[in-house]
């Protein structure tokens, strides 16, 4: 499928975005491990989160959908059954890594795989600590790539220092920690998103958080909950940047998750000169939410590095588009993790933005963008990566003439309906 975008005069209106991807995955997982019924409103019906549902159904969990509400009938920590077939995580790194943590603690054998992109992504970062806890793994490259065979078993609690700030890694260990005796502790170099810690508490687990350290007490009694998933700030990001780079724009996105471990993009866009106002602040299922209004203007270049990186890691492709339009130089550093996402996002962004005429230089851990030169509409590709596809569509709004994004069906991974929401705010 191709997505065609034309240069627009401005973007105006009030919209909402689908539920948060990270929170949706965790809600089904913890719902399955809790006792009793969990009801999830505003669950993200994107391909990734549907993969999580499919995997848990394959382990005997009753999951149904009615009027947009997902109901999970949890059977408690010991309630999963040995799957009869290979569990397919599709494109979803969160499904694979968090599930590996859960499977590590099961008294059964399982095999996990994923699509071509996921089968290339590093799993050794999770199998190393999970093996220390007592699980067994077999797979290509010494058990570091999917497909992986998992021999779960009795786990022991560990204190683990992660080499990278990764919420998937932290969460995988905390999930395994639920099945271990005693307290499992994860220490990160920089704090990553904390949705697992928040949701574990909501379900009744004992969680301790101190700076970059998170701990969970094993063998808790988790109880089914009623949750509402906030709008995904990583999906809102495309409209935040779109409105910021097209002068005269005024867009409000309602009900967006504003978790401080996720909201780095708001700080960066403000630093670059966008006007951002937040109203209707509240708390939804243990997560801060609010309406975000953004007004466009003249943006200026900035430096994005250090501790803020994990707080905006998924937004870097679209922030690169903001940097391309901004006056002056923008430097992204300390973001080598981008090289092991759904695609190598540094190479993909550099290759695609160059097609718009943007001066962009790849670095091992980031990129340098000389912004301010007019963008020219082009034919570009998503590289089979949802966020690259949407980022290039946003670039098309600010580029002369017409832009075609090829392989755009991949956007359904995290944002079904993206094109319609975008078209609803375009003023031609
Ligand atoms: C996610 C964590 C991040 C992020 C991904 C979702 C999660 O990955 O990029 O889209 O739900 O925990 P890492 O943990 O690899 O940084």
Coordinates of C-alpha atoms and ligand atoms in Angstrom, one line a residue:
X1 CA 0.0 0.0 0.0
X2 CA 1.1 3.5 -0.7
X3 CA 0.3 6.6 1.3
X4 CA 0.3 9.9 -0.7
X5 CA 0.7 13.2 1.2
X6 CA 0.7 16.7 -0.3
X7 CA 2.3 19.9 1.1
X8 CA -0.3 21.5 3.3
X9 CA -1.1 25.1 4.4
X10 CA -1.7 24.2 8.0
X11 CA -3.1 21.6 10.4
X12 CA -6.0 22.4 12.6
X13 CA -8.4 20.5 14.9
X14 CA -9.0 18.2 17.9
X15 CA -8.1 14.6 17.6
X16 CA -7.3 11.5 19.7
X17 CA -4.9 8.7 19.1
X18 CA -5.2 5.0 19.7
X19 CA -4.2 3.4 23.1
X20 CA -0.6 3.2 24.2
X21 CA 1.2 0.2 22.7
X22 CA 3.5 -0.5 25.7
X23 CA 0.6 -0.3 28.2
X24 CA -1.7 -2.4 26.1
X25 CA 0.8 -5.3 25.9
X26 CA 1.3 -5.2 29.7
X27 CA -2.4 -5.1 30.5
X28 CA -3.1 -8.4 28.6
X29 CA 0.0 -10.0 30.1
X30 CA -0.7 -9.1 33.7
X31 CA -4.4 -9.8 33.2
X32 CA -3.5 -13.3 32.1
X33 CA -1.3 -13.8 35.2
X34 CA -3.8 -12.3 37.6
X35 CA -6.7 -14.1 39.2
X36 CA -10.2 -13.1 37.9
X37 CA -11.4 -10.8 35.2
X38 CA -9.4 -7.9 33.7
X39 CA -11.3 -5.5 31.5
X40 CA -9.2 -3.2 29.2
X41 CA -10.7 -0.2 27.5
X42 CA -9.0 1.7 24.7
X43 CA -6.7 -1.3 24.0
X44 CA -4.5 -0.7 21.0
X45 CA -5.9 -3.0 18.2
X46 CA -2.7 -2.7 16.2
X47 CA -0.9 -5.8 14.9
X48 CA 1.7 -5.8 17.7
X49 CA -0.8 -5.9 20.5
X50 CA -2.9 -8.4 18.6
X51 CA 0.2 -10.7 18.6
X52 CA 0.3 -10.5 22.4
X53 CA -3.4 -11.6 22.6
X54 CA -2.8 -14.5 20.1
X55 CA 0.2 -15.8 22.2
X56 CA -1.8 -15.8 25.4
X57 CA -4.8 -17.4 23.8
X58 CA -2.4 -20.1 22.6
X59 CA -1.5 -20.7 26.2
X60 CA -5.2 -21.3 27.1
X61 CA -6.1 -17.9 28.3
X62 CA -9.7 -16.8 27.5
X63 CA -9.5 -13.3 25.9
X64 CA -12.5 -11.7 24.2
X65 CA -13.5 -8.4 22.7
X66 CA -16.8 -6.7 23.1
X67 CA -17.7 -3.1 22.1
X68 CA -14.0 -2.2 22.1
X69 CA -13.4 -3.6 25.6
X70 CA -10.9 -6.5 25.9
X71 CA -11.7 -9.0 28.7
X72 CA -9.0 -11.4 30.0
X73 CA -10.0 -14.2 32.3
X74 CA -6.9 -14.7 34.3
X75 CA -6.0 -18.0 35.9
X76 CA -3.3 -16.7 38.3
X77 CA 0.5 -17.1 38.2
X78 CA 0.2 -20.9 37.5
X79 CA -2.7 -20.6 35.0
X80 CA -0.9 -20.8 31.7
X81 CA -0.9 -24.0 29.7
X82 CA 1.9 -25.4 27.4
X83 CA 1.3 -24.1 23.9
X84 CA 0.8 -26.8 21.3
X85 CA 2.5 -24.8 18.6
X86 CA 5.2 -22.1 18.1
X87 CA 4.2 -18.7 19.6
X88 CA 4.5 -16.0 16.9
X89 CA 5.3 -12.5 18.1
X90 CA 5.0 -11.0 14.6
X91 CA 6.9 -7.7 14.5
X92 CA 6.7 -7.1 18.2
X93 CA 9.8 -6.8 20.3
X94 CA 7.8 -6.1 23.5
X95 CA 5.8 -9.3 23.0
X96 CA 8.9 -11.4 22.5
X97 CA 11.0 -10.0 25.3
X98 CA 8.3 -9.7 28.0
X99 CA 7.0 -13.1 27.1
X100 CA 10.4 -14.7 27.4
X101 CA 10.5 -13.5 31.0
X102 CA 7.1 -15.1 31.6
X103 CA 7.9 -18.3 29.8
X104 CA 11.2 -18.6 31.8
X105 CA 9.0 -19.2 34.9
X106 CA 6.7 -21.8 33.4
X107 CA 6.9 -25.6 34.1
X108 CA 6.7 -26.3 30.4
X109 CA 8.4 -26.1 27.0
X110 CA 7.7 -23.4 24.5
X111 CA 9.1 -22.0 21.2
X112 CA 8.9 -18.3 20.3
X113 CA 9.4 -16.8 16.9
X114 CA 8.6 -13.6 15.0
X115 CA 8.7 -12.0 11.5
X116 CA 11.9 -11.3 9.5
X117 CA 12.6 -8.1 11.4
X118 CA 12.1 -9.5 14.8
X119 CA 14.2 -12.6 14.0
X120 CA 17.2 -10.2 13.5
X121 CA 16.8 -8.3 16.8
X122 CA 19.0 -9.1 19.8
X123 CA 17.4 -11.4 22.4
X124 CA 20.7 -12.3 24.2
X125 CA 20.2 -9.2 26.4
X126 CA 17.1 -10.9 27.9
X127 CA 18.2 -14.6 27.7
X128 CA 21.4 -13.8 29.6
X129 CA 19.7 -12.7 32.9
X130 CA 16.9 -15.2 32.5
X131 CA 19.4 -18.0 32.2
X132 CA 21.0 -16.7 35.4
X133 CA 17.6 -17.0 37.1
X134 CA 17.4 -20.7 36.0
X135 CA 15.7 -20.9 32.6
X136 CA 17.1 -22.7 29.6
X137 CA 17.2 -21.4 26.0
X138 CA 18.3 -22.8 22.7
X139 CA 18.5 -20.9 19.4
X140 CA 20.7 -19.6 16.7
X141 CA 23.9 -17.6 17.7
X142 CA 24.1 -19.2 21.1
X143 CA 20.5 -18.6 21.9
X144 CA 20.4 -14.9 21.1
X145 CA 18.1 -14.8 18.1
X146 CA 14.5 -16.0 17.5
X147 CA 13.3 -18.6 17.0
X148 CA 14.1 -19.6 20.6
X149 CA 13.2 -22.8 22.4
X150 CA 12.5 -22.1 26.1
X151 CA 12.7 -24.6 28.9
X152 CA 11.1 -22.8 31.8
X153 CA 11.5 -23.9 35.4
X154 CA 12.0 -22.9 39.0
X155 CA 13.6 -19.5 39.1
X156 CA 15.8 -17.8 41.6
X157 CA 15.7 -14.0 42.2
X158 CA 18.7 -12.0 41.0
X159 CA 20.1 -8.5 41.2
X160 CA 20.9 -7.5 37.6
X161 CA 22.7 -4.4 36.2
X162 CA 21.5 -4.0 32.7
X163 CA 24.1 -2.9 30.1
X164 CA 21.5 -0.7 28.3
X165 CA 18.4 1.4 29.3
X166 CA 15.7 -0.9 27.9
X167 CA 12.2 -1.2 29.3
X168 CA 11.8 -4.5 27.5
X169 CA 14.8 -5.9 29.2
X170 CA 13.9 -4.5 32.6
X171 CA 10.3 -5.8 32.2
X172 CA 11.4 -9.2 31.1
X173 CA 13.4 -9.7 34.3
X174 CA 10.6 -8.2 36.5
X175 CA 8.1 -10.6 34.8
X176 CA 10.4 -13.6 35.5
X177 CA 10.8 -12.2 39.1
X178 CA 7.1 -12.8 39.7
X179 CA 7.8 -16.5 39.5
X180 CA 11.0 -16.4 41.6
X181 CA 11.4 -16.8 45.3
X182 CA 12.4 -13.5 47.0
X183 CA 13.1 -10.1 45.5
X184 CA 14.3 -9.6 42.0
X185 CA 16.2 -6.3 41.4
X186 CA 17.0 -4.5 38.1
X187 CA 19.4 -1.6 37.9
X188 CA 19.6 0.4 34.7
X189 CA 22.2 2.9 33.5
X190 CA 19.5 5.4 32.7
X191 CA 15.8 5.1 33.7
X192 CA 13.6 3.6 31.0
X193 CA 9.8 3.7 30.7
X194 CA 8.2 2.4 34.0
X195 CA 4.8 1.1 32.8
X196 CA 5.5 -2.4 34.1
X197 CA 6.3 -1.1 37.6
X198 CA 3.2 1.0 37.7
X199 CA 0.9 -1.7 36.4
X200 CA 2.4 -4.4 38.6
X201 CA 1.5 -2.2 41.6
X202 CA -2.0 -1.7 40.2
X203 CA -2.5 -5.5 40.1
X204 CA -1.3 -5.9 43.7
X205 CA 2.4 -6.8 43.4
X206 CA 5.0 -5.4 45.8
X207 CA 7.2 -3.1 43.8
X208 CA 10.0 -0.8 45.0
X209 CA 11.5 1.9 42.8
X210 CA 14.5 4.0 43.6
X211 CA 15.9 6.1 40.8
X212 CA 17.1 3.7 38.1
X213 CA 16.5 0.6 40.2
X214 CA 13.2 -1.4 40.2
X215 CA 12.5 -4.4 42.3
X216 CA 9.6 -6.9 42.6
X217 CA 8.8 -9.4 45.3
X218 CA 8.2 -12.9 43.9
X219 CA 5.0 -15.0 44.1
X220 CA 2.5 -12.2 44.5
X221 CA -1.3 -12.7 44.4
X222 CA -2.2 -10.6 41.3
X223 CA -5.9 -9.6 41.1
X224 CA -7.8 -8.8 37.9
X225 CA -8.4 -5.0 37.2
X226 CA -10.5 -2.6 35.2
X227 CA -8.1 -0.4 33.1
X228 CA -8.3 2.3 30.5
X229 CA -5.2 2.7 28.3
X230 CA -4.2 6.3 27.7
X231 CA -3.5 7.6 24.2
X232 CA -0.1 6.7 22.9
X233 CA 2.3 9.7 23.1
X234 CA 4.5 7.9 20.5
X235 CA 1.5 8.0 18.1
X236 CA 0.6 11.6 19.1
X237 CA 4.2 12.4 18.3
X238 CA 3.5 12.4 14.5
X239 CA 0.9 15.1 14.9
X240 CA 2.9 17.1 17.5
X241 CA 5.7 17.4 15.0
X242 CA 3.4 17.9 12.0
X243 CA 1.7 20.8 13.8
X244 CA 5.0 22.2 15.1
X245 CA 6.7 22.3 11.6
X246 CA 3.8 23.7 9.6
X247 CA 3.4 27.4 10.6
X248 CA -0.2 28.5 11.4
X249 CA -1.1 25.0 12.7
X250 CA -3.1 24.6 15.9
X251 CA -3.8 20.9 16.9
X252 CA -5.1 19.5 20.2
X253 CA -4.6 15.8 21.0
X254 CA -6.9 14.6 23.7
X255 CA -6.2 12.0 26.4
X256 CA -2.5 11.5 25.7
X257 CA -0.4 9.5 28.2
X258 CA 2.1 11.9 29.8
X259 CA 4.2 9.5 31.8
X260 CA 7.5 11.4 32.7
X261 CA 9.5 8.5 31.3
X262 CA 7.9 8.9 27.9
X263 CA 7.3 12.7 27.5
X264 CA 10.8 13.8 26.3
X265 CA 9.4 14.9 23.0
X266 CA 7.4 17.7 24.6
X267 CA 10.5 19.2 26.1
X268 CA 12.5 19.0 22.9
X269 CA 9.7 20.6 20.7
X270 CA 9.4 23.4 23.3
X271 CA 13.2 23.9 23.2
X272 CA 13.0 24.1 19.4
X273 CA 10.4 26.8 19.6
X274 CA 7.0 25.1 19.4
X275 CA 4.2 26.4 21.6
X276 CA 2.8 23.5 23.7
X277 CA 0.0 23.7 26.3
X278 CA -1.3 20.9 28.5
X279 CA -4.8 20.9 29.9
X280 CA -7.2 18.4 31.5
X281 CA -4.5 16.7 33.4
X282 CA -5.5 13.5 35.2
X283 CA -4.6 10.0 36.2
X284 CA -5.8 7.0 34.2
X285 CA -5.0 3.5 35.5
X286 CA -1.9 4.8 37.4
X287 CA -0.6 6.8 34.4
X288 CA -0.7 10.6 34.0
X289 CA -2.7 11.8 31.0
X290 CA -3.8 15.2 29.5
X291 CA -4.8 17.1 26.4
X292 CA -1.8 18.5 24.5
X293 CA -2.2 21.5 22.3
X294 CA 0.6 22.4 19.9
X295 CA 1.0 25.5 17.8
X296 CA 3.5 25.7 15.0
X297 CA 6.1 28.3 14.3
X298 CA 9.7 28.9 13.4
X299 CA 11.7 26.0 14.9
X300 CA 15.4 26.1 15.7
X301 CA 18.0 23.3 15.9
X302 CA 18.9 21.7 19.2
X303 CA 21.0 18.9 20.8
X304 CA 19.3 15.7 21.9
X305 CA 21.5 13.4 24.0
X306 CA 22.1 11.8 27.4
X307 CA 19.4 10.9 29.8
X308 CA 16.5 12.2 27.7
X309 CA 17.1 9.6 25.0
X310 CA 15.1 6.7 26.6
X311 CA 12.3 9.2 27.2
X312 CA 11.9 9.8 23.5
X313 CA 13.6 6.9 21.8
X314 CA 10.7 5.9 19.6
X315 CA 10.1 9.6 18.6
X316 CA 13.6 10.2 17.1
X317 CA 12.5 9.4 13.5
X318 CA 9.9 12.1 13.6
X319 CA 12.0 14.5 15.6
X320 CA 14.6 14.1 12.8
X321 CA 11.8 15.5 10.5
X322 CA 11.4 18.5 12.9
X323 CA 15.2 18.9 12.8
X324 CA 15.2 18.9 9.0
X325 CA 12.7 21.9 8.9
X326 CA 14.3 23.8 11.9
X327 CA 16.8 26.5 11.3
X328 CA 20.4 25.4 12.0
X329 CA 22.0 22.2 13.2
X330 CA 20.4 19.4 15.3
X331 CA 22.6 16.7 16.8
X332 CA 21.2 13.4 18.0
X333 CA 23.7 11.4 20.2
X334 CA 23.7 8.4 22.6
X335 CA 21.0 6.7 20.6
X336 CA 22.8 3.6 19.3
X337 CA 19.8 1.6 20.4
X338 CA 18.0 2.9 17.3
X339 CA 20.2 0.6 15.2
X340 CA 18.4 -2.5 16.7
X341 CA 14.8 -1.4 16.5
X342 CA 12.3 -2.7 13.9
X343 CA 14.9 -1.5 11.4
X344 CA 18.2 0.3 11.7
X345 CA 16.4 3.6 12.3
X346 CA 19.5 5.8 12.0
X347 CA 20.3 4.4 8.5
X348 CA 16.6 4.4 7.5
X349 CA 16.0 8.0 8.6
X350 CA 19.2 9.2 7.0
X351 CA 18.5 7.4 3.7
X352 CA 14.9 8.6 3.5
X353 CA 15.3 12.2 4.6
X354 CA 18.2 12.6 2.0
X355 CA 15.5 11.9 -0.7
X356 CA 13.7 15.0 0.5
X357 CA 17.0 17.0 -0.1
X358 CA 17.8 17.1 3.7
X359 CA 21.5 17.4 4.6
X360 CA 21.9 14.6 7.1
X361 CA 25.0 12.8 8.4
X362 CA 24.9 9.4 10.0
X363 CA 26.8 8.8 13.2
X364 CA 27.4 5.5 15.0
X365 CA 25.0 6.6 17.8
X366 CA 22.9 9.2 16.2
X367 CA 22.9 11.8 13.4
X368 CA 23.6 15.4 12.5
X369 CA 21.0 17.3 10.6
X370 CA 21.6 20.7 8.9
X371 CA 18.0 22.0 8.9
X372 CA 16.2 24.9 7.2
X373 CA 16.6 24.1 3.5
X374 CA 13.2 23.6 1.8
X375 CA 12.1 20.0 1.5
X376 CA 11.2 18.5 -1.9
X377 CA 8.4 16.0 -2.2
X378 CA 9.6 12.5 -3.2
X379 CA 8.9 8.8 -3.3
X380 CA 10.2 7.1 -0.2
X381 CA 9.7 3.9 1.8
X382 CA 8.9 2.8 5.3
X383 CA 11.6 0.2 5.3
X384 CA 8.9 -2.1 6.7
X385 CA 9.0 0.0 9.9
X386 CA 5.8 1.7 11.1
X387 CA 7.4 4.7 12.7
X388 CA 9.6 5.4 9.7
X389 CA 6.5 5.3 7.4
X390 CA 4.6 7.8 9.6
X391 CA 7.6 10.0 10.0
X392 CA 8.1 10.3 6.2
X393 CA 4.3 11.1 5.8
X394 CA 4.9 14.0 8.2
X395 CA 7.9 15.2 6.2
X396 CA 5.6 15.1 3.2
X397 CA 3.3 17.7 4.8
X398 CA 6.2 20.2 4.8
X399 CA 7.7 19.2 1.4
X400 CA 6.9 20.9 -1.9
X401 CA 4.5 19.0 -4.1
X402 CA 3.6 15.4 -3.5
X403 CA 5.2 12.7 -1.4
X404 CA 4.5 9.0 -1.8
X405 CA 5.4 6.6 1.1
X406 CA 5.7 3.0 -0.1
X407 CA 5.0 0.0 2.1
X408 CA 2.7 2.1 4.2
X409 CA 0.5 -0.9 5.3
X410 CA 3.1 -1.5 8.1
X411 CA 1.7 1.6 9.9
X412 CA -1.1 -0.8 11.2
X413 CA 1.5 -2.3 13.5
X414 CA 1.0 0.6 16.0
X415 CA -1.5 3.0 14.4
X416 CA -4.5 1.6 12.5
X417 CA -6.4 4.6 11.1
X418 CA -3.4 6.9 10.9
X419 CA -4.2 8.2 7.4
X420 CA -7.8 9.2 8.4
X421 CA -6.7 11.0 11.5
X422 CA -4.1 12.9 9.6
X423 CA -6.5 13.8 6.8
X424 CA -9.0 15.1 9.3
X425 CA -6.7 17.9 10.4
X426 CA -5.1 18.9 7.1
X427 CA -6.0 22.4 5.7
X428 CA -5.1 22.3 2.0
Ligands
LIG1 C1 9.1 -0.6 24.7 C2 10.4 -0.3 25.0 C3 11.3 0.3 24.1 C4 10.5 0.9 22.9 C5 9.5 0.0 22.3 C6 8.5 -0.4 23.4 C7 8.3 -1.3 25.8 O1 12.2 -0.6 23.6 O2 11.4 1.3 21.8 O3 8.8 0.5 21.2 O4 7.1 -1.5 25.6 O5 8.9 -1.7 26.8 P1 13.5 -1.0 24.4 O6 13.1 -1.6 25.7 O7 14.3 -2.0 23.5 O8 14.3 0.3 24.6

